[in-house]
Coordinates of C-alpha atoms in Angstrom, one line a residue:
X1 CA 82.1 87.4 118.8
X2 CA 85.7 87.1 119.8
X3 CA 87.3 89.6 122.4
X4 CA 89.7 91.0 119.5
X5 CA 87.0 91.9 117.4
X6 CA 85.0 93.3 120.9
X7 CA 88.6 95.8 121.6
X8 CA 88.2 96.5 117.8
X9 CA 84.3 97.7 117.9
X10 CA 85.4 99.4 121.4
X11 CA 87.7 101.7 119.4
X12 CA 85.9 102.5 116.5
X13 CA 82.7 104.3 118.8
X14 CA 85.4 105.9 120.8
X15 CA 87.0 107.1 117.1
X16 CA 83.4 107.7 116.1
X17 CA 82.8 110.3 119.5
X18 CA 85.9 111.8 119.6
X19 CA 85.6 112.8 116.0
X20 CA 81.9 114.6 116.5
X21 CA 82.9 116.2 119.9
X22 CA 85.3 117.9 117.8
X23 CA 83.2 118.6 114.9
X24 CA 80.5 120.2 117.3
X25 CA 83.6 122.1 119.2
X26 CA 84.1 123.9 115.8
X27 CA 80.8 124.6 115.2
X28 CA 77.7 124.3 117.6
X29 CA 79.6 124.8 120.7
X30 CA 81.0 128.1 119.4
X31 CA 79.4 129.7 116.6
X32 CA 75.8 131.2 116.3
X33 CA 73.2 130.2 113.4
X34 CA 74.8 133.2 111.4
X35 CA 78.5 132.2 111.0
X36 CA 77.7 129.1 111.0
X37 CA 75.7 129.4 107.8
X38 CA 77.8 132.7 106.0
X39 CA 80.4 132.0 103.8
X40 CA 83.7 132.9 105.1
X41 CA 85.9 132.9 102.1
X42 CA 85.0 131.6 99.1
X43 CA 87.4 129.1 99.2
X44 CA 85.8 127.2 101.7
X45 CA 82.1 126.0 102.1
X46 CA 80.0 127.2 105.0
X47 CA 80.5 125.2 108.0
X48 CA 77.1 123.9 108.3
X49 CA 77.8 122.4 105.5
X50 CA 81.0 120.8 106.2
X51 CA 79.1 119.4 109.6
X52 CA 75.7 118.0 107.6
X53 CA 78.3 116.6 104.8
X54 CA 79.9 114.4 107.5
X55 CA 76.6 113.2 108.6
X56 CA 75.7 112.3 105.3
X57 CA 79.0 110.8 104.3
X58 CA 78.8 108.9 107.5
X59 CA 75.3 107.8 106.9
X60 CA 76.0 106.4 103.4
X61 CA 78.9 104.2 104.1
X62 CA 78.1 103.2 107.7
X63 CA 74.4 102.8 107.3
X64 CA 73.9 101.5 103.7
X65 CA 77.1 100.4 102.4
X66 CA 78.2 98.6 105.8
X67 CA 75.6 97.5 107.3
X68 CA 72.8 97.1 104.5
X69 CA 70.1 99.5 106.1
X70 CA 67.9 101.7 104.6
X71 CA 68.6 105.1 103.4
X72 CA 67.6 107.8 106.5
X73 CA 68.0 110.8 104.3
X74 CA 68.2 109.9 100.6
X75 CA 67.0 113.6 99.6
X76 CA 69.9 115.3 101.1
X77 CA 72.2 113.1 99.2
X78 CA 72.9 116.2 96.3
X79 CA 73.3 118.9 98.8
X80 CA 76.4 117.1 100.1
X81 CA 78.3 115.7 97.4
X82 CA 81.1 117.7 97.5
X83 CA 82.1 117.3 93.2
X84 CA 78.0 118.3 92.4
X85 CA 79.1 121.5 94.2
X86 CA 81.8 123.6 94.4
X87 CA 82.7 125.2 97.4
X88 CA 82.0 128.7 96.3
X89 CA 78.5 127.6 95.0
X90 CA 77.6 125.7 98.3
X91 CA 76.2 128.9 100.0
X92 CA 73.6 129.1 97.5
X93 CA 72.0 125.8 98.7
X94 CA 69.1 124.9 100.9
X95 CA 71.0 123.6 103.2
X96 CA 70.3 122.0 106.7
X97 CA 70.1 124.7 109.2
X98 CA 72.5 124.2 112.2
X99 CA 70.1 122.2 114.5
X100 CA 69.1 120.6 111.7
X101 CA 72.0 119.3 110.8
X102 CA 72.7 118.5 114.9
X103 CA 69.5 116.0 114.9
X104 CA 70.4 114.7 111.4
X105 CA 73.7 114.0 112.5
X106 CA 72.2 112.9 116.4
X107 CA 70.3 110.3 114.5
X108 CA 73.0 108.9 112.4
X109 CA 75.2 108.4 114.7
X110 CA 72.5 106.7 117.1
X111 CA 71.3 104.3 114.3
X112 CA 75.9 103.6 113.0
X113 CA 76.3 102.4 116.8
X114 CA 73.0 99.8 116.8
X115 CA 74.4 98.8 113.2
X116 CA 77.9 98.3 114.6
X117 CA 77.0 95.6 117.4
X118 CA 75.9 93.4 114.5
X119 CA 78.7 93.5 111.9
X120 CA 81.2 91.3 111.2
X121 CA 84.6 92.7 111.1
X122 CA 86.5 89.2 110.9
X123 CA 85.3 89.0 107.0
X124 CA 88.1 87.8 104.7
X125 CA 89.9 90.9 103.5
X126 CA 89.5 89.9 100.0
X127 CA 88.0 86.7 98.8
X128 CA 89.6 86.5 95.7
X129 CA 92.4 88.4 93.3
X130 CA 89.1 89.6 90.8
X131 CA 86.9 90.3 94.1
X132 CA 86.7 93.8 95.5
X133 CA 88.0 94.5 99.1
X134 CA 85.8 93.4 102.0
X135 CA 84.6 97.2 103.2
X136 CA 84.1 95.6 107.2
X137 CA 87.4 94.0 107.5
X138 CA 89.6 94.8 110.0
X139 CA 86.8 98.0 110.0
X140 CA 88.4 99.5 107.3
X141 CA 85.0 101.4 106.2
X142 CA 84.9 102.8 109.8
X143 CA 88.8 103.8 109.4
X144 CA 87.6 105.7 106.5
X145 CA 84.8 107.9 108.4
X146 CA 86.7 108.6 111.3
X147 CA 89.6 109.9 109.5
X148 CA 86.8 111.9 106.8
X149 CA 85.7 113.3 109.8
X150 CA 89.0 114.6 111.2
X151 CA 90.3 116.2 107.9
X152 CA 87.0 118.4 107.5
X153 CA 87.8 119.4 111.1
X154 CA 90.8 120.4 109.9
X155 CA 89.2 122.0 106.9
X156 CA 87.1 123.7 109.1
X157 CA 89.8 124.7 111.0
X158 CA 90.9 126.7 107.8
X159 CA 87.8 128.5 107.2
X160 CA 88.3 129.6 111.1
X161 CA 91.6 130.9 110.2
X162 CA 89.8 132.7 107.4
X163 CA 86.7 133.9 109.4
X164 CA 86.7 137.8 110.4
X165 CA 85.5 138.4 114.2
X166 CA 86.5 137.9 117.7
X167 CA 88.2 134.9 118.4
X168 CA 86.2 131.5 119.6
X169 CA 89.1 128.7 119.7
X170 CA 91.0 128.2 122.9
X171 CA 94.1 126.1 122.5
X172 CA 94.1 123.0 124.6
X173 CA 97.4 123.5 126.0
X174 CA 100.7 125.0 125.9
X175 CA 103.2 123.0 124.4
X176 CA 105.6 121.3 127.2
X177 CA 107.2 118.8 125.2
X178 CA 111.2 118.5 124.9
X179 CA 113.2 120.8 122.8
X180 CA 116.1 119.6 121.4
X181 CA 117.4 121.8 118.6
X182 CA 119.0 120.1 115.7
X183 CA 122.8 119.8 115.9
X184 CA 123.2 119.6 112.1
X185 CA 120.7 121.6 109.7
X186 CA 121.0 118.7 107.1
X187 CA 120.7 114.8 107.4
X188 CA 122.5 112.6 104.6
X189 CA 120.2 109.6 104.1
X190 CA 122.2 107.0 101.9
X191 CA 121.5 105.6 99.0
X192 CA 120.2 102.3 98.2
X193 CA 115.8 100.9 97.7
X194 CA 113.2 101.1 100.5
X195 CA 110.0 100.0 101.0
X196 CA 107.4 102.9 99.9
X197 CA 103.6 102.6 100.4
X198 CA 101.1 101.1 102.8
X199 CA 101.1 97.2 102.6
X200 CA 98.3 95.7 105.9
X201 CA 97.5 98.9 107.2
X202 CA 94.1 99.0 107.6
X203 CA 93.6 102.3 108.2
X204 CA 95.3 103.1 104.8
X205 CA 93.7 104.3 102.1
X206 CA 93.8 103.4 98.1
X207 CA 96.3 106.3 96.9
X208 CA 99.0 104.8 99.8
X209 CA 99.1 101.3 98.7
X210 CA 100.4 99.0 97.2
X211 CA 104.1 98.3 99.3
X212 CA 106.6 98.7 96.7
X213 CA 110.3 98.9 96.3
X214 CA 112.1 102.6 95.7
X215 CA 115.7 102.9 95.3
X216 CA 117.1 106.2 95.7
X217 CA 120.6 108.1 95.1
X218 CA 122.1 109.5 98.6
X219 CA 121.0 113.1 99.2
X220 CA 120.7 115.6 101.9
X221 CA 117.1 116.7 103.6
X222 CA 116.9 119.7 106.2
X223 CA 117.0 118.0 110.2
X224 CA 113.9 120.1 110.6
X225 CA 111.2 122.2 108.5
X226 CA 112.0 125.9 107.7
X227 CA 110.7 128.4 109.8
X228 CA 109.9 131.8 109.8
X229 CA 113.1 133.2 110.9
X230 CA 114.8 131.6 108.2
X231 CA 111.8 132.6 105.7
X232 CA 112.1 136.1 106.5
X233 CA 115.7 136.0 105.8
X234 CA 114.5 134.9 101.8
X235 CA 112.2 137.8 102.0
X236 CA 114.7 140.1 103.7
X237 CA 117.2 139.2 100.5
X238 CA 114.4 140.6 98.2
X239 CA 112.7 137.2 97.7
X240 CA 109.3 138.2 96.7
X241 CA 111.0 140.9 94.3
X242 CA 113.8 138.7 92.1
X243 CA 112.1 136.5 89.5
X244 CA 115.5 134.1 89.2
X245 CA 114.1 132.4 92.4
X246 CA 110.7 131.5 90.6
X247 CA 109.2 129.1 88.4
X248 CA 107.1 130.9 85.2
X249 CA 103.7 129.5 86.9
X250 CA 104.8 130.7 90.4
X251 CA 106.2 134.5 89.4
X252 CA 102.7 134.6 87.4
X253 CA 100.8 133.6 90.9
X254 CA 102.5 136.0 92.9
X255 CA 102.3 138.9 90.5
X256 CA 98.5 138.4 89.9
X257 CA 98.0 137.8 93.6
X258 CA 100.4 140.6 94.8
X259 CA 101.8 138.3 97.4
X260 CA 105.1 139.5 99.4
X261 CA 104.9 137.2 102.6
X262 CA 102.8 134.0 104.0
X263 CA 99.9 134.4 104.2
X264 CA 98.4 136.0 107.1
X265 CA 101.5 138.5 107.7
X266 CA 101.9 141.6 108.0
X267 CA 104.2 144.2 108.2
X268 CA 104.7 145.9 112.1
X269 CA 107.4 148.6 112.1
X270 CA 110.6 146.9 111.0
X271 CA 109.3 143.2 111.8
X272 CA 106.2 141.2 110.8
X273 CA 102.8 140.1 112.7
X274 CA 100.2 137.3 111.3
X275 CA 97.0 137.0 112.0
X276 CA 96.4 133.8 114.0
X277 CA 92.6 132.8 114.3
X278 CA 91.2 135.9 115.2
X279 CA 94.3 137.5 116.9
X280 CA 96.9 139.6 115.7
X281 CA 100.8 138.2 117.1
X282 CA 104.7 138.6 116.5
X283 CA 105.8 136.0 114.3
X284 CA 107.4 133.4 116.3
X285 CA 110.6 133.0 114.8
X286 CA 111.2 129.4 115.7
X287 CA 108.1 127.7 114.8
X288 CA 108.1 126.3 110.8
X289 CA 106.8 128.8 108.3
X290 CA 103.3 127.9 107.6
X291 CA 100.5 129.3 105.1
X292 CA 102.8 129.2 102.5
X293 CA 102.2 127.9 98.9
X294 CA 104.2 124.9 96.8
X295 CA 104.9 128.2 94.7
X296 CA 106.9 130.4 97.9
X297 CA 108.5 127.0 98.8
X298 CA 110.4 126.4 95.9
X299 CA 111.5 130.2 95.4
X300 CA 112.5 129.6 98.9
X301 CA 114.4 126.7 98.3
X302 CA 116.1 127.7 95.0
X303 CA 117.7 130.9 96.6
X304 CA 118.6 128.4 99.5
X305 CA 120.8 126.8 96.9
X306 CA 118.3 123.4 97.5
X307 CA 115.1 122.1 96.3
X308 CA 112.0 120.8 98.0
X309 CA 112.5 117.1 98.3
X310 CA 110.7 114.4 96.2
X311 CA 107.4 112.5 98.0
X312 CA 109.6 109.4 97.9
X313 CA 112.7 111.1 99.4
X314 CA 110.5 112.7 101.9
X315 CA 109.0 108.7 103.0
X316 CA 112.5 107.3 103.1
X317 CA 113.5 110.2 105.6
X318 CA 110.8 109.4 107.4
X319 CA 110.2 105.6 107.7
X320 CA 113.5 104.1 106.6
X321 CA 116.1 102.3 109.4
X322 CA 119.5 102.1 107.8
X323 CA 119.9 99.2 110.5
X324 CA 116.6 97.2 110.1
X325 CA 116.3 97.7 106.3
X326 CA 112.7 97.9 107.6
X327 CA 110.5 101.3 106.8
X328 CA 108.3 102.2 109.9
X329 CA 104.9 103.5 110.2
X330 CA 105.9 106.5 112.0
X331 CA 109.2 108.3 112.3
X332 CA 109.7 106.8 115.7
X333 CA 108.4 102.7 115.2
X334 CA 105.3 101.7 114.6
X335 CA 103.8 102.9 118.0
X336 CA 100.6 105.6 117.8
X337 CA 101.7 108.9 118.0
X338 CA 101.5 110.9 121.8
X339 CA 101.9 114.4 122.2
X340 CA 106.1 113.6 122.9
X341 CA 106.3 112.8 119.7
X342 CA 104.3 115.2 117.8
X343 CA 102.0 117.9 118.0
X344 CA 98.8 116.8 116.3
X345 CA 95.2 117.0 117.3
X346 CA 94.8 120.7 117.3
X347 CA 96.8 120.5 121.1
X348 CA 97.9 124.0 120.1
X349 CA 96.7 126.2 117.3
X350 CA 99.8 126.5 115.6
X351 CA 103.0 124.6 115.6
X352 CA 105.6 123.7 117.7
X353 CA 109.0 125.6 117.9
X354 CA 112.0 123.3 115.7
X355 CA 113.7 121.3 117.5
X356 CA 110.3 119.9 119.9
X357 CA 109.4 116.5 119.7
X358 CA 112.8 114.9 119.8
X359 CA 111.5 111.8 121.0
X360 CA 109.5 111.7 117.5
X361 CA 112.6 111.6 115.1
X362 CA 113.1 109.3 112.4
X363 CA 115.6 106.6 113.0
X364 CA 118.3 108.4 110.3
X365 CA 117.6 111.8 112.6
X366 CA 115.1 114.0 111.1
X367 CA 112.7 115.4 113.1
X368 CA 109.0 116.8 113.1
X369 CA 108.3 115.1 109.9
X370 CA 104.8 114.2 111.4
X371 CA 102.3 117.2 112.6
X372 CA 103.2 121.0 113.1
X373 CA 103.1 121.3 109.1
X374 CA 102.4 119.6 105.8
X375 CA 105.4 120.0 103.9
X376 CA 104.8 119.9 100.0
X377 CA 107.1 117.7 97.9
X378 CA 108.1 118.3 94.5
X379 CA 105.9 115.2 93.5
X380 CA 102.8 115.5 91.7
X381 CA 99.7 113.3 92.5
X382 CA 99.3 110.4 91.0
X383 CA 98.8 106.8 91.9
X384 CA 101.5 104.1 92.8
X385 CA 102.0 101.3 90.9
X386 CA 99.1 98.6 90.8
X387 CA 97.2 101.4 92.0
X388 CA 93.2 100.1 93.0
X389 CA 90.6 102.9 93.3
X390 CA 88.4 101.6 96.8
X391 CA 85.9 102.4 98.3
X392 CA 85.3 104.7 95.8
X393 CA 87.0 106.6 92.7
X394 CA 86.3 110.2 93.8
X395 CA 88.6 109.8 96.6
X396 CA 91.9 109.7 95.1
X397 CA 91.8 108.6 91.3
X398 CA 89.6 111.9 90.0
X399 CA 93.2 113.6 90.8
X400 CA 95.7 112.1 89.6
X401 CA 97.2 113.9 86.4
X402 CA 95.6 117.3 87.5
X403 CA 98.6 119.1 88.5
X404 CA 98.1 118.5 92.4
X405 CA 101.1 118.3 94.5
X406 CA 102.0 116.1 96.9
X407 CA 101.9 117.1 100.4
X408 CA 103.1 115.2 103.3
X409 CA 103.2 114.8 107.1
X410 CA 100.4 116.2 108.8
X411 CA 99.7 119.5 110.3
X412 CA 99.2 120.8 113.9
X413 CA 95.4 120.5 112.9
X414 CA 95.6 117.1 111.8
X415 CA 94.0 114.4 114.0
X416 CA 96.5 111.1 114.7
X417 CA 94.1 108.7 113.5
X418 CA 94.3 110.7 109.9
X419 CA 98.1 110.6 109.5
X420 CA 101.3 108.1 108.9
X421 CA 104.5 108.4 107.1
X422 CA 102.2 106.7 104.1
X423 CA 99.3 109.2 104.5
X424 CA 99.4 111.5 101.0
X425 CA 97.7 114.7 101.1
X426 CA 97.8 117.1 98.1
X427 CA 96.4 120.0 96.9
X428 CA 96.8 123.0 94.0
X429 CA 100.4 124.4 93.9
X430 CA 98.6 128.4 94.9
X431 CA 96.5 126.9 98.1
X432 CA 97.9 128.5 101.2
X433 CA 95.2 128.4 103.8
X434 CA 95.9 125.0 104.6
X435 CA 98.5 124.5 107.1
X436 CA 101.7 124.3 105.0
X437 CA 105.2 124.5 105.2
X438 CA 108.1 122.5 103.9
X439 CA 111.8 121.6 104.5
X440 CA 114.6 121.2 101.7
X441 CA 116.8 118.8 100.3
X442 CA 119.9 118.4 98.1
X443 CA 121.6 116.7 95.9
X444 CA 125.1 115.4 98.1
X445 CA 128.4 117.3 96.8
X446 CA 131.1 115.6 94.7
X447 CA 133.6 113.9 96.6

């Protein structure tokens, strides 16, 4: 065994323990057997279930697909597919009580670290144009638990945000970073192709690859995400109430939902409050608008006079150097992400103020284009060219033509190992309890 592939298995079981420290720290550690196993919305599932599911997603491809060993817990396998059951239904299942599903996971975990010391992550990544990809090389299987992990502890940080009761979470820390506000609200990023799309990365998954070449007209994208202060000057204008500003599908949403603000808000005296896991708060006026649907962000960026900009413009804002021709992993190089760059990891419970994180701007200027909030595109999902489903089609491919959009960037919640400028997250244009916002672009005017 070679020392690379020694610093490589050294990673993954820290990955692997980070990941379930924070899993139990959203569950075990502060919850009792009751709201761990209610339903707190019927959007989400019950948070058991969320922690037994990524035990048993970890036991099948770590256990039997990687390593070749034998099934631990083969008759749990329907409780936790996530398309046999719907979320709503998932209460209504005999499901793993919590310590349960603390010794099911124990022992999964125990038997994935023996497996580990005996695989070979030096395979071949392919052997051949008609063969499959290698699921051990360069650990790409374990990239795809770890991250699993960390976006159902962001999930479960929704249903948190969702839960009635006293509060549990404690942020980590406050945020101390740099604060830069943007000089100019909008960046022009020129026209001309870049490279879109995961190419090596090996903690990519199917729906970011393959590498392939986009060329774009010039256009204008907002320096920094909208925020609430600039929100509630759409809804101060009588956004909520003038149908112009809406699409037919989004006017029907909001007048069937009743909906006059993010989610979360409410009205205090002349000003506004939200409800922020379990307390009641002003609304920060600098930090982006969040818990907002694809639906309120284009109204928004209609009576803005903008748009909300493509997933490809979005990437080339975020990845592209005009002076390298290069397109970056990050906004900032292709260094992992620290906490002066972006505020990921569930550091704080919410996001950061614009203007934060100056060190974490893109090379053509725009900043916090990675954590604080997703920002929906206009795109909807689909897959790029040459598209390959792998491991598995239910990740990715089941979605594509369903009317999902395309959201990108990461979220406050979101863990760094589970985000790039590549990553592609998307969801249904009404979903606002995920951590959402969105910035605006533009078509340049006529010389």
């Amino acid at each position: 065994m070679n020392h690379e592939q020694d610093i490589s298995k050294e990673r993954i079981a820290a990955e692997l323990d980070h990941g379930r420290r924070r899993s139990n720290g959203l569950t075990l550690d502060v919850l009792d057997e009751e709201e761990l196993l209610a339903q707190h919305s019927p959007l989400m599932s019950p948070l058991v279930w969320d922690l037994a599911h990524i035990g048993n997603y970890e036991e099948q491809w770590l256990l039997r697909a990687a390593a070749g060993r034998e099934a631990l817990r083969p008759d749990i396998d329907h409780l936790y597919d996530a398309f046999e059951n719907p979320r709503a239904e998932r209460i209504s299942l005999p499901l793993l009580r919590p310590q349960e599903a603390r010794d099911y996971n124990d022992r999964v975990r125990r038997e994935v670290l023996d497996a580990l010391d005996t695989v070979d992550l030096t395979v071949p990544a392919q052997r051949g144009p008609d063969e499959p990809p290698s699921l051990l090389a360069a650990g790409r299987v374990y990239h795809l638990v770890i991250q699993h992990e960390h976006q159902h502890d962001e999930t479960m940080l929704a249903t948190h945000q969702l839960r009635r009761g006293a509060p549990v979470l404690l942020e980590e820390l406050a945020d101390v970073t740099a604060l830069r506000p943007p000089a100019d609200p909008e960046v022009l990023v020129p026209a001309g192709p870049f490279t879109m799309g995961a190419a090596d990365d090996p903690w990519a998954y199917d729906n970011e690859r393959s590498a392939h070449t986009v060329d774009l007209p010039a256009y204008l994208i907002d320096t920094a995400p909208v925020t609430n202060a600039a929100y509630r000057a759409f809804m101060d204008d009588g956004g909520y109430r003038t149908r112009r500003w809406w699409s037919r599908e989004g006017w029907e949403w909001k007048e069937k939902r009743g909906a006059f603000a993010p989610a979360f808000w409410e009205r205090e005296g002349q000003g506004w409050s939200r409800r922020r896991f379990g307390r009641r708060e002003v609304v920060p006026p600098d930090e982006p608008v969040q818990h907002v649907n694809f639906h309120e962000a284009q109204a928004y960026a209609k009576w803005a006079g903008k748009r909300l900009p493509t997933e490809a413009e979005w990437e080339k804002a975020a990845r592209f150097d005009p002076v390298t021709g290069r397109s970056h992993r990050y906004p900032w190089g292709d260094d992992e992400p620290t906490a002066r760059h972006a505020n990921l990891g569930q550091r704080r419970l919410g996001p950061s103020p614009a203007g934060h994180h100056p060190d974490g701007a893109s090379p053509l200027g725009v900043q916090q284009l990675i954590g604080d909030v997703w920002e929906w595109t206009s795109t909807t999902f689909d897959g790029y060219p040459g598209f390959r489903a792998f491991p598995y089609r239910d990740y990715s491919e089941v979605f594509f033509g369903s009317g999902y959009k395309v959201l990108r960037g990461g979220s406050w919640a979101t863990h760094p190992t589970a985000v790039r400028s590549t990553f592609r997250n998307w969801d249904l244009p009404i979903r606002r309890q995920i951590f959402s916002g969105f910035r605006c672009a533009r078509h340049p005017e006529p010389a």
